[in-house]
Amino acid sequence: MKGVIFDLDGVIVDTAKFHFLAWKKLANDLGFDFTELQNEELKGVSRVRSLEKILKWGNTSLSEDEFKEKMAAKNDHYLSYITNLTSKDILPGVSRIIDFLTEQNIPISLGSASKNARPILKKTGLMDKFHAIVDGNDVSKAKPDPEVFIIAAEKIGVAKENCLVFEDSVAGVQAANIAGMTSIGIGEKDVLHEADHIFNSFEEIEIDFIKNLLTT
Ligand code: G6P
Ligand code: MG
Protein backbone atom coordinates (compact mmCIF):
# COMPACT_ATOMS: atom_id res chain seq x y z
CA MET A 1 0.00 0.00 0.00
CA LYS A 2 1.16 3.53 -0.86
CA GLY A 3 0.76 6.69 1.18
CA VAL A 4 1.27 10.40 0.65
CA ILE A 5 2.86 12.90 3.02
CA PHE A 6 2.39 16.65 2.57
CA ASP A 7 4.53 19.39 4.01
CA LEU A 8 2.37 22.40 4.94
CA ASP A 9 4.02 25.82 4.61
CA GLY A 10 4.73 26.60 0.96
CA VAL A 11 3.10 23.36 -0.21
CA ILE A 12 -0.54 23.46 0.89
CA VAL A 13 -0.72 27.14 1.78
CA ASP A 14 1.42 30.11 0.80
CA THR A 15 2.47 30.77 4.40
CA ALA A 16 6.20 30.51 3.60
CA LYS A 17 6.11 34.19 2.59
CA PHE A 18 4.70 35.13 6.02
CA HIS A 19 7.46 33.23 7.84
CA PHE A 20 9.95 35.14 5.67
CA LEU A 21 8.37 38.55 6.41
CA ALA A 22 8.24 37.85 10.15
CA TRP A 23 11.87 36.65 10.32
CA LYS A 24 12.98 39.59 8.18
CA LYS A 25 11.38 42.09 10.56
CA LEU A 26 13.07 40.37 13.50
CA ALA A 27 16.49 40.63 11.81
CA ASN A 28 15.86 44.25 10.79
CA ASP A 29 14.89 45.14 14.38
CA LEU A 30 18.25 43.68 15.46
CA GLY A 31 19.98 45.87 12.87
CA PHE A 32 20.75 43.50 10.00
CA ASP A 33 19.10 41.83 7.01
CA PHE A 34 19.23 38.55 5.09
CA THR A 35 18.50 37.63 1.48
CA GLU A 36 15.76 35.56 -0.13
CA LEU A 37 18.46 33.04 -1.03
CA GLN A 38 19.41 32.73 2.65
CA ASN A 39 15.71 32.36 3.40
CA GLU A 40 15.69 29.11 1.39
CA GLU A 41 17.82 27.69 4.21
CA LEU A 42 15.09 28.56 6.73
CA LYS A 43 12.29 26.77 4.87
CA GLY A 44 11.27 23.54 6.59
CA VAL A 45 13.51 24.34 9.54
CA SER A 46 12.13 24.56 13.10
CA ARG A 47 11.54 27.89 14.84
CA VAL A 48 14.49 27.50 17.24
CA ARG A 49 16.90 26.38 14.53
CA SER A 50 15.76 29.23 12.26
CA LEU A 51 16.49 31.88 14.89
CA GLU A 52 19.91 30.32 15.57
CA LYS A 53 20.76 30.53 11.87
CA ILE A 54 19.54 34.12 11.54
CA LEU A 55 21.53 35.28 14.58
CA LYS A 56 24.64 33.66 13.10
CA TRP A 57 24.11 35.54 9.81
CA GLY A 58 23.89 38.80 11.77
CA ASN A 59 26.84 37.96 14.04
CA THR A 60 24.49 38.56 16.94
CA SER A 61 24.09 36.67 20.17
CA LEU A 62 21.20 36.86 22.63
CA SER A 63 20.72 35.81 26.23
CA GLU A 64 18.43 32.85 26.82
CA ASP A 65 15.59 35.17 27.85
CA GLU A 66 16.05 37.46 24.85
CA PHE A 67 16.09 34.41 22.57
CA LYS A 68 12.76 33.25 23.98
CA GLU A 69 11.28 36.78 23.66
CA LYS A 70 12.37 37.03 20.02
CA MET A 71 10.87 33.63 19.22
CA ALA A 72 7.57 34.65 20.81
CA ALA A 73 7.59 38.04 19.03
CA LYS A 74 8.26 36.36 15.66
CA ASN A 75 5.41 33.94 16.23
CA ASP A 76 2.98 36.73 17.27
CA HIS A 77 3.89 38.64 14.11
CA TYR A 78 3.47 35.48 11.99
CA LEU A 79 0.09 34.72 13.62
CA SER A 80 -1.12 38.23 12.72
CA TYR A 81 -0.61 37.32 9.04
CA ILE A 82 -2.51 34.05 9.23
CA THR A 83 -5.52 35.13 11.34
CA ASN A 84 -7.77 35.47 8.33
CA LEU A 85 -6.61 32.39 6.44
CA THR A 86 -9.47 30.50 4.71
CA SER A 87 -9.92 27.71 2.16
CA LYS A 88 -9.31 30.39 -0.50
CA ASP A 89 -5.66 30.39 0.58
CA ILE A 90 -5.09 26.75 -0.36
CA LEU A 91 -2.53 26.87 -3.16
CA PRO A 92 -3.88 26.25 -6.70
CA GLY A 93 -4.07 22.58 -7.69
CA VAL A 94 -3.66 21.20 -4.17
CA SER A 95 -7.32 20.33 -3.54
CA ARG A 96 -7.54 18.49 -6.87
CA ILE A 97 -4.71 16.16 -5.81
CA ILE A 98 -6.05 15.70 -2.26
CA ASP A 99 -9.52 14.89 -3.63
CA PHE A 100 -8.07 12.35 -6.06
CA LEU A 101 -6.10 10.63 -3.26
CA THR A 102 -9.21 10.56 -1.07
CA GLU A 103 -11.27 8.96 -3.87
CA GLN A 104 -8.56 6.32 -4.29
CA ASN A 105 -8.51 5.63 -0.51
CA ILE A 106 -4.83 6.57 -0.31
CA PRO A 107 -3.87 7.49 3.27
CA ILE A 108 -2.66 11.09 3.62
CA SER A 109 -0.44 12.41 6.37
CA LEU A 110 0.93 15.83 7.24
CA GLY A 111 4.66 16.15 7.95
CA SER A 112 5.41 19.71 9.00
CA ALA A 113 7.93 21.39 11.32
CA SER A 114 5.36 24.00 12.29
CA LYS A 115 3.73 24.21 15.69
CA ASN A 116 0.95 26.20 14.00
CA ALA A 117 -0.01 23.38 11.63
CA ARG A 118 -3.29 22.34 13.28
CA PRO A 119 -4.83 25.85 13.40
CA ILE A 120 -3.84 26.37 9.75
CA LEU A 121 -5.49 23.09 8.68
CA LYS A 122 -8.62 24.08 10.65
CA LYS A 123 -8.82 27.55 9.10
CA THR A 124 -8.42 26.16 5.58
CA GLY A 125 -10.96 23.38 6.20
CA LEU A 126 -8.46 20.60 5.46
CA MET A 127 -8.25 18.97 8.88
CA ASP A 128 -10.60 16.08 7.99
CA LYS A 129 -8.71 15.19 4.83
CA PHE A 130 -5.68 13.99 6.79
CA HIS A 131 -5.48 10.52 8.34
CA ALA A 132 -2.55 11.62 10.49
CA ILE A 133 -0.90 14.89 11.45
CA VAL A 134 2.71 15.13 12.54
CA ASP A 135 3.89 18.65 13.30
CA GLY A 136 6.46 20.65 15.26
CA ASN A 137 4.88 19.54 18.53
CA ASP A 138 5.55 15.87 17.78
CA VAL A 139 9.21 15.90 16.75
CA SER A 140 12.51 16.65 18.41
CA LYS A 141 14.75 16.73 15.35
CA ALA A 142 14.44 19.35 12.62
CA LYS A 143 14.43 18.54 8.88
CA PRO A 144 16.71 17.42 7.14
CA ASP A 145 16.45 14.79 9.88
CA PRO A 146 13.81 12.36 8.55
CA GLU A 147 12.07 11.94 11.95
CA VAL A 148 8.91 13.88 11.00
CA PHE A 149 8.34 11.83 7.83
CA ILE A 150 9.17 8.51 9.49
CA ILE A 151 6.55 9.18 12.19
CA ALA A 152 4.10 10.38 9.52
CA ALA A 153 4.54 7.09 7.60
CA GLU A 154 4.19 4.99 10.76
CA LYS A 155 0.97 6.80 11.70
CA ILE A 156 -0.67 5.84 8.40
CA GLY A 157 0.86 2.35 8.50
CA VAL A 158 2.72 2.67 5.21
CA ALA A 159 6.30 1.46 4.65
CA LYS A 160 8.79 4.32 4.15
CA GLU A 161 9.70 3.27 0.60
CA ASN A 162 6.01 3.39 -0.34
CA CYS A 163 5.55 7.03 0.65
CA LEU A 164 5.47 10.04 -1.66
CA VAL A 165 6.44 13.36 -0.04
CA PHE A 166 5.48 16.82 -1.32
CA GLU A 167 8.00 19.43 -0.18
CA ASP A 168 8.97 23.02 -1.03
CA SER A 169 12.18 23.15 1.04
CA VAL A 170 15.69 21.85 0.49
CA ALA A 171 15.79 20.50 4.07
CA GLY A 172 12.47 18.71 3.53
CA VAL A 173 13.52 17.14 0.24
CA GLN A 174 16.70 15.92 1.93
CA ALA A 175 14.66 14.52 4.85
CA ALA A 176 12.40 12.59 2.46
CA ASN A 177 15.41 11.26 0.54
CA ILE A 178 17.18 10.16 3.73
CA ALA A 179 13.98 8.37 4.80
CA GLY A 180 14.04 6.46 1.49
CA MET A 181 10.77 8.01 0.31
CA THR A 182 9.96 9.44 -3.14
CA SER A 183 10.49 13.20 -2.94
CA ILE A 184 8.42 15.58 -5.06
CA GLY A 185 9.71 19.14 -4.94
CA ILE A 186 7.28 22.02 -5.39
CA GLY A 187 9.24 25.08 -6.42
CA GLU A 188 12.28 26.07 -8.44
CA LYS A 189 14.37 23.40 -10.16
CA ASP A 190 17.64 25.18 -9.30
CA VAL A 191 16.82 25.11 -5.59
CA LEU A 192 15.15 21.69 -5.28
CA HIS A 193 17.41 19.73 -7.66
CA GLU A 194 17.88 16.92 -5.10
CA ALA A 195 14.20 15.93 -5.40
CA ASP A 196 13.18 12.83 -7.39
CA HIS A 197 10.60 14.93 -9.27
CA ILE A 198 10.16 18.71 -9.40
CA PHE A 199 7.19 20.90 -10.35
CA ASN A 200 6.75 24.65 -10.18
CA SER A 201 3.33 24.20 -8.61
CA PHE A 202 0.60 21.60 -8.09
CA GLU A 203 -1.14 22.96 -11.17
CA GLU A 204 1.59 21.36 -13.28
CA ILE A 205 1.01 17.89 -11.82
CA GLU A 206 -1.09 15.57 -13.98
CA ILE A 207 -3.30 13.03 -12.19
CA ASP A 208 -1.71 10.34 -14.40
CA PHE A 209 1.69 11.18 -12.94
CA ILE A 210 0.39 10.51 -9.43
CA LYS A 211 -1.47 7.39 -10.59
CA ASN A 212 1.79 6.08 -12.03
CA LEU A 213 3.73 6.65 -8.82
CA LEU A 214 0.99 4.97 -6.82
CA THR A 215 0.96 1.84 -8.95
CA THR A 216 4.67 1.27 -9.52
C1 G6P B 1 7.88 25.16 8.64
C2 G6P B 1 8.31 26.39 7.87
C3 G6P B 1 9.42 27.15 8.57
C4 G6P B 1 9.02 27.40 10.02
C5 G6P B 1 8.77 26.08 10.73
C6 G6P B 1 8.34 26.27 12.18
O1 G6P B 1 8.78 24.15 8.42
O2 G6P B 1 8.76 26.04 6.58
O3 G6P B 1 9.62 28.36 7.90
O4 G6P B 1 10.03 28.12 10.70
O5 G6P B 1 7.75 25.37 10.04
O6 G6P B 1 7.07 26.86 12.16
P1 G6P B 1 6.34 27.51 13.40
O7 G6P B 1 4.98 27.86 12.85
O8 G6P B 1 6.28 26.48 14.47
O9 G6P B 1 7.14 28.69 13.82
MG1 MG C 1 7.49 23.99 3.53
GROMACS .gro file of C-alpha atoms and ligand atoms in nm:
model
  233
    1MET     CA    1   0.000   0.000   0.000
    2LYS     CA    2   0.116   0.353  -0.086
    3GLY     CA    3   0.076   0.669   0.118
    4VAL     CA    4   0.127   1.040   0.065
    5ILE     CA    5   0.286   1.290   0.302
    6PHE     CA    6   0.239   1.665   0.257
    7ASP     CA    7   0.453   1.939   0.401
    8LEU     CA    8   0.237   2.240   0.494
    9ASP     CA    9   0.402   2.582   0.461
   10GLY     CA   10   0.473   2.660   0.096
   11VAL     CA   11   0.310   2.336  -0.021
   12ILE     CA   12  -0.054   2.346   0.089
   13VAL     CA   13  -0.072   2.714   0.178
   14ASP     CA   14   0.142   3.011   0.080
   15THR     CA   15   0.247   3.077   0.440
   16ALA     CA   16   0.620   3.051   0.360
   17LYS     CA   17   0.611   3.419   0.259
   18PHE     CA   18   0.470   3.513   0.602
   19HIS     CA   19   0.746   3.323   0.784
   20PHE     CA   20   0.995   3.514   0.567
   21LEU     CA   21   0.837   3.855   0.641
   22ALA     CA   22   0.824   3.785   1.015
   23TRP     CA   23   1.187   3.665   1.032
   24LYS     CA   24   1.298   3.959   0.818
   25LYS     CA   25   1.138   4.209   1.056
   26LEU     CA   26   1.307   4.037   1.350
   27ALA     CA   27   1.649   4.063   1.181
   28ASN     CA   28   1.586   4.425   1.079
   29ASP     CA   29   1.489   4.514   1.438
   30LEU     CA   30   1.825   4.368   1.546
   31GLY     CA   31   1.998   4.587   1.287
   32PHE     CA   32   2.075   4.350   1.000
   33ASP     CA   33   1.910   4.183   0.701
   34PHE     CA   34   1.923   3.855   0.509
   35THR     CA   35   1.850   3.763   0.148
   36GLU     CA   36   1.576   3.556  -0.013
   37LEU     CA   37   1.846   3.304  -0.103
   38GLN     CA   38   1.941   3.273   0.265
   39ASN     CA   39   1.571   3.236   0.340
   40GLU     CA   40   1.569   2.911   0.139
   41GLU     CA   41   1.782   2.769   0.421
   42LEU     CA   42   1.509   2.856   0.673
   43LYS     CA   43   1.229   2.677   0.487
   44GLY     CA   44   1.127   2.354   0.659
   45VAL     CA   45   1.351   2.434   0.954
   46SER     CA   46   1.213   2.456   1.310
   47ARG     CA   47   1.154   2.789   1.484
   48VAL     CA   48   1.449   2.750   1.724
   49ARG     CA   49   1.690   2.638   1.453
   50SER     CA   50   1.576   2.923   1.226
   51LEU     CA   51   1.649   3.188   1.489
   52GLU     CA   52   1.991   3.032   1.557
   53LYS     CA   53   2.076   3.053   1.187
   54ILE     CA   54   1.954   3.412   1.154
   55LEU     CA   55   2.153   3.528   1.458
   56LYS     CA   56   2.464   3.366   1.310
   57TRP     CA   57   2.411   3.554   0.981
   58GLY     CA   58   2.389   3.880   1.177
   59ASN     CA   59   2.684   3.796   1.404
   60THR     CA   60   2.449   3.856   1.694
   61SER     CA   61   2.409   3.667   2.017
   62LEU     CA   62   2.120   3.686   2.263
   63SER     CA   63   2.072   3.581   2.623
   64GLU     CA   64   1.843   3.285   2.682
   65ASP     CA   65   1.559   3.517   2.785
   66GLU     CA   66   1.605   3.746   2.485
   67PHE     CA   67   1.609   3.441   2.257
   68LYS     CA   68   1.276   3.325   2.398
   69GLU     CA   69   1.128   3.678   2.366
   70LYS     CA   70   1.237   3.703   2.002
   71MET     CA   71   1.087   3.363   1.922
   72ALA     CA   72   0.757   3.465   2.081
   73ALA     CA   73   0.759   3.804   1.903
   74LYS     CA   74   0.826   3.636   1.566
   75ASN     CA   75   0.541   3.394   1.623
   76ASP     CA   76   0.298   3.673   1.727
   77HIS     CA   77   0.389   3.864   1.411
   78TYR     CA   78   0.347   3.548   1.199
   79LEU     CA   79   0.009   3.472   1.362
   80SER     CA   80  -0.112   3.823   1.272
   81TYR     CA   81  -0.061   3.732   0.904
   82ILE     CA   82  -0.251   3.405   0.923
   83THR     CA   83  -0.552   3.513   1.134
   84ASN     CA   84  -0.777   3.547   0.833
   85LEU     CA   85  -0.661   3.239   0.644
   86THR     CA   86  -0.947   3.050   0.471
   87SER     CA   87  -0.992   2.771   0.216
   88LYS     CA   88  -0.931   3.039  -0.050
   89ASP     CA   89  -0.566   3.039   0.058
   90ILE     CA   90  -0.509   2.675  -0.036
   91LEU     CA   91  -0.253   2.687  -0.316
   92PRO     CA   92  -0.388   2.625  -0.670
   93GLY     CA   93  -0.407   2.258  -0.769
   94VAL     CA   94  -0.366   2.120  -0.417
   95SER     CA   95  -0.732   2.033  -0.354
   96ARG     CA   96  -0.754   1.849  -0.687
   97ILE     CA   97  -0.471   1.616  -0.581
   98ILE     CA   98  -0.605   1.570  -0.226
   99ASP     CA   99  -0.952   1.489  -0.363
  100PHE     CA  100  -0.807   1.235  -0.606
  101LEU     CA  101  -0.610   1.063  -0.326
  102THR     CA  102  -0.921   1.056  -0.107
  103GLU     CA  103  -1.127   0.896  -0.387
  104GLN     CA  104  -0.856   0.632  -0.429
  105ASN     CA  105  -0.851   0.563  -0.051
  106ILE     CA  106  -0.483   0.657  -0.031
  107PRO     CA  107  -0.387   0.749   0.327
  108ILE     CA  108  -0.266   1.109   0.362
  109SER     CA  109  -0.044   1.241   0.637
  110LEU     CA  110   0.093   1.583   0.724
  111GLY     CA  111   0.466   1.615   0.795
  112SER     CA  112   0.541   1.971   0.900
  113ALA     CA  113   0.793   2.139   1.132
  114SER     CA  114   0.536   2.400   1.229
  115LYS     CA  115   0.373   2.421   1.569
  116ASN     CA  116   0.095   2.620   1.400
  117ALA     CA  117  -0.001   2.338   1.163
  118ARG     CA  118  -0.329   2.234   1.328
  119PRO     CA  119  -0.483   2.585   1.340
  120ILE     CA  120  -0.384   2.637   0.975
  121LEU     CA  121  -0.549   2.309   0.868
  122LYS     CA  122  -0.862   2.408   1.065
  123LYS     CA  123  -0.882   2.755   0.910
  124THR     CA  124  -0.842   2.616   0.558
  125GLY     CA  125  -1.096   2.338   0.620
  126LEU     CA  126  -0.846   2.060   0.546
  127MET     CA  127  -0.825   1.897   0.888
  128ASP     CA  128  -1.060   1.608   0.799
  129LYS     CA  129  -0.871   1.519   0.483
  130PHE     CA  130  -0.568   1.399   0.679
  131HIS     CA  131  -0.548   1.052   0.834
  132ALA     CA  132  -0.255   1.162   1.049
  133ILE     CA  133  -0.090   1.489   1.145
  134VAL     CA  134   0.271   1.513   1.254
  135ASP     CA  135   0.389   1.865   1.330
  136GLY     CA  136   0.646   2.065   1.526
  137ASN     CA  137   0.488   1.954   1.853
  138ASP     CA  138   0.555   1.587   1.778
  139VAL     CA  139   0.921   1.590   1.675
  140SER     CA  140   1.251   1.665   1.841
  141LYS     CA  141   1.475   1.673   1.535
  142ALA     CA  142   1.444   1.935   1.262
  143LYS     CA  143   1.443   1.854   0.888
  144PRO     CA  144   1.671   1.742   0.714
  145ASP     CA  145   1.645   1.479   0.988
  146PRO     CA  146   1.381   1.236   0.855
  147GLU     CA  147   1.207   1.194   1.195
  148VAL     CA  148   0.891   1.388   1.100
  149PHE     CA  149   0.834   1.183   0.783
  150ILE     CA  150   0.917   0.851   0.949
  151ILE     CA  151   0.655   0.918   1.219
  152ALA     CA  152   0.410   1.038   0.952
  153ALA     CA  153   0.454   0.709   0.760
  154GLU     CA  154   0.419   0.499   1.076
  155LYS     CA  155   0.097   0.680   1.170
  156ILE     CA  156  -0.067   0.584   0.840
  157GLY     CA  157   0.086   0.235   0.850
  158VAL     CA  158   0.272   0.267   0.521
  159ALA     CA  159   0.630   0.146   0.465
  160LYS     CA  160   0.879   0.432   0.415
  161GLU     CA  161   0.970   0.327   0.060
  162ASN     CA  162   0.601   0.339  -0.034
  163CYS     CA  163   0.555   0.703   0.065
  164LEU     CA  164   0.547   1.004  -0.166
  165VAL     CA  165   0.644   1.336  -0.004
  166PHE     CA  166   0.548   1.682  -0.132
  167GLU     CA  167   0.800   1.943  -0.018
  168ASP     CA  168   0.897   2.302  -0.103
  169SER     CA  169   1.218   2.315   0.104
  170VAL     CA  170   1.569   2.185   0.049
  171ALA     CA  171   1.579   2.050   0.407
  172GLY     CA  172   1.247   1.871   0.353
  173VAL     CA  173   1.352   1.714   0.024
  174GLN     CA  174   1.670   1.592   0.193
  175ALA     CA  175   1.466   1.452   0.485
  176ALA     CA  176   1.240   1.259   0.246
  177ASN     CA  177   1.541   1.126   0.054
  178ILE     CA  178   1.718   1.016   0.373
  179ALA     CA  179   1.398   0.837   0.480
  180GLY     CA  180   1.404   0.646   0.149
  181MET     CA  181   1.077   0.801   0.031
  182THR     CA  182   0.996   0.944  -0.314
  183SER     CA  183   1.049   1.320  -0.294
  184ILE     CA  184   0.842   1.558  -0.506
  185GLY     CA  185   0.971   1.914  -0.494
  186ILE     CA  186   0.728   2.202  -0.539
  187GLY     CA  187   0.924   2.508  -0.642
  188GLU     CA  188   1.228   2.607  -0.844
  189LYS     CA  189   1.437   2.340  -1.016
  190ASP     CA  190   1.764   2.518  -0.930
  191VAL     CA  191   1.682   2.511  -0.559
  192LEU     CA  192   1.515   2.169  -0.528
  193HIS     CA  193   1.741   1.973  -0.766
  194GLU     CA  194   1.788   1.692  -0.510
  195ALA     CA  195   1.420   1.593  -0.540
  196ASP     CA  196   1.318   1.283  -0.739
  197HIS     CA  197   1.060   1.493  -0.927
  198ILE     CA  198   1.016   1.871  -0.940
  199PHE     CA  199   0.719   2.090  -1.035
  200ASN     CA  200   0.675   2.465  -1.018
  201SER     CA  201   0.333   2.420  -0.861
  202PHE     CA  202   0.060   2.160  -0.809
  203GLU     CA  203  -0.114   2.296  -1.117
  204GLU     CA  204   0.159   2.136  -1.328
  205ILE     CA  205   0.101   1.789  -1.182
  206GLU     CA  206  -0.109   1.557  -1.398
  207ILE     CA  207  -0.330   1.303  -1.219
  208ASP     CA  208  -0.171   1.034  -1.440
  209PHE     CA  209   0.169   1.118  -1.294
  210ILE     CA  210   0.039   1.051  -0.943
  211LYS     CA  211  -0.147   0.739  -1.059
  212ASN     CA  212   0.179   0.608  -1.203
  213LEU     CA  213   0.373   0.665  -0.882
  214LEU     CA  214   0.099   0.497  -0.682
  215THR     CA  215   0.096   0.184  -0.895
  216THR     CA  216   0.467   0.127  -0.952
  217G6P     C1  217   0.788   2.516   0.864
  217G6P     C2  218   0.831   2.639   0.787
  217G6P     C3  219   0.942   2.715   0.857
  217G6P     C4  220   0.902   2.740   1.002
  217G6P     C5  221   0.877   2.608   1.073
  217G6P     C6  222   0.834   2.627   1.218
  217G6P     O1  223   0.878   2.415   0.842
  217G6P     O2  224   0.876   2.604   0.658
  217G6P     O3  225   0.962   2.836   0.790
  217G6P     O4  226   1.003   2.812   1.070
  217G6P     O5  227   0.775   2.537   1.004
  217G6P     O6  228   0.707   2.686   1.216
  217G6P     P1  229   0.634   2.751   1.340
  217G6P     O7  230   0.498   2.786   1.285
  217G6P     O8  231   0.628   2.648   1.447
  217G6P     O9  232   0.714   2.869   1.382
  218MG      MG  233   0.749   2.399   0.353
   0.00000   0.00000   0.00000
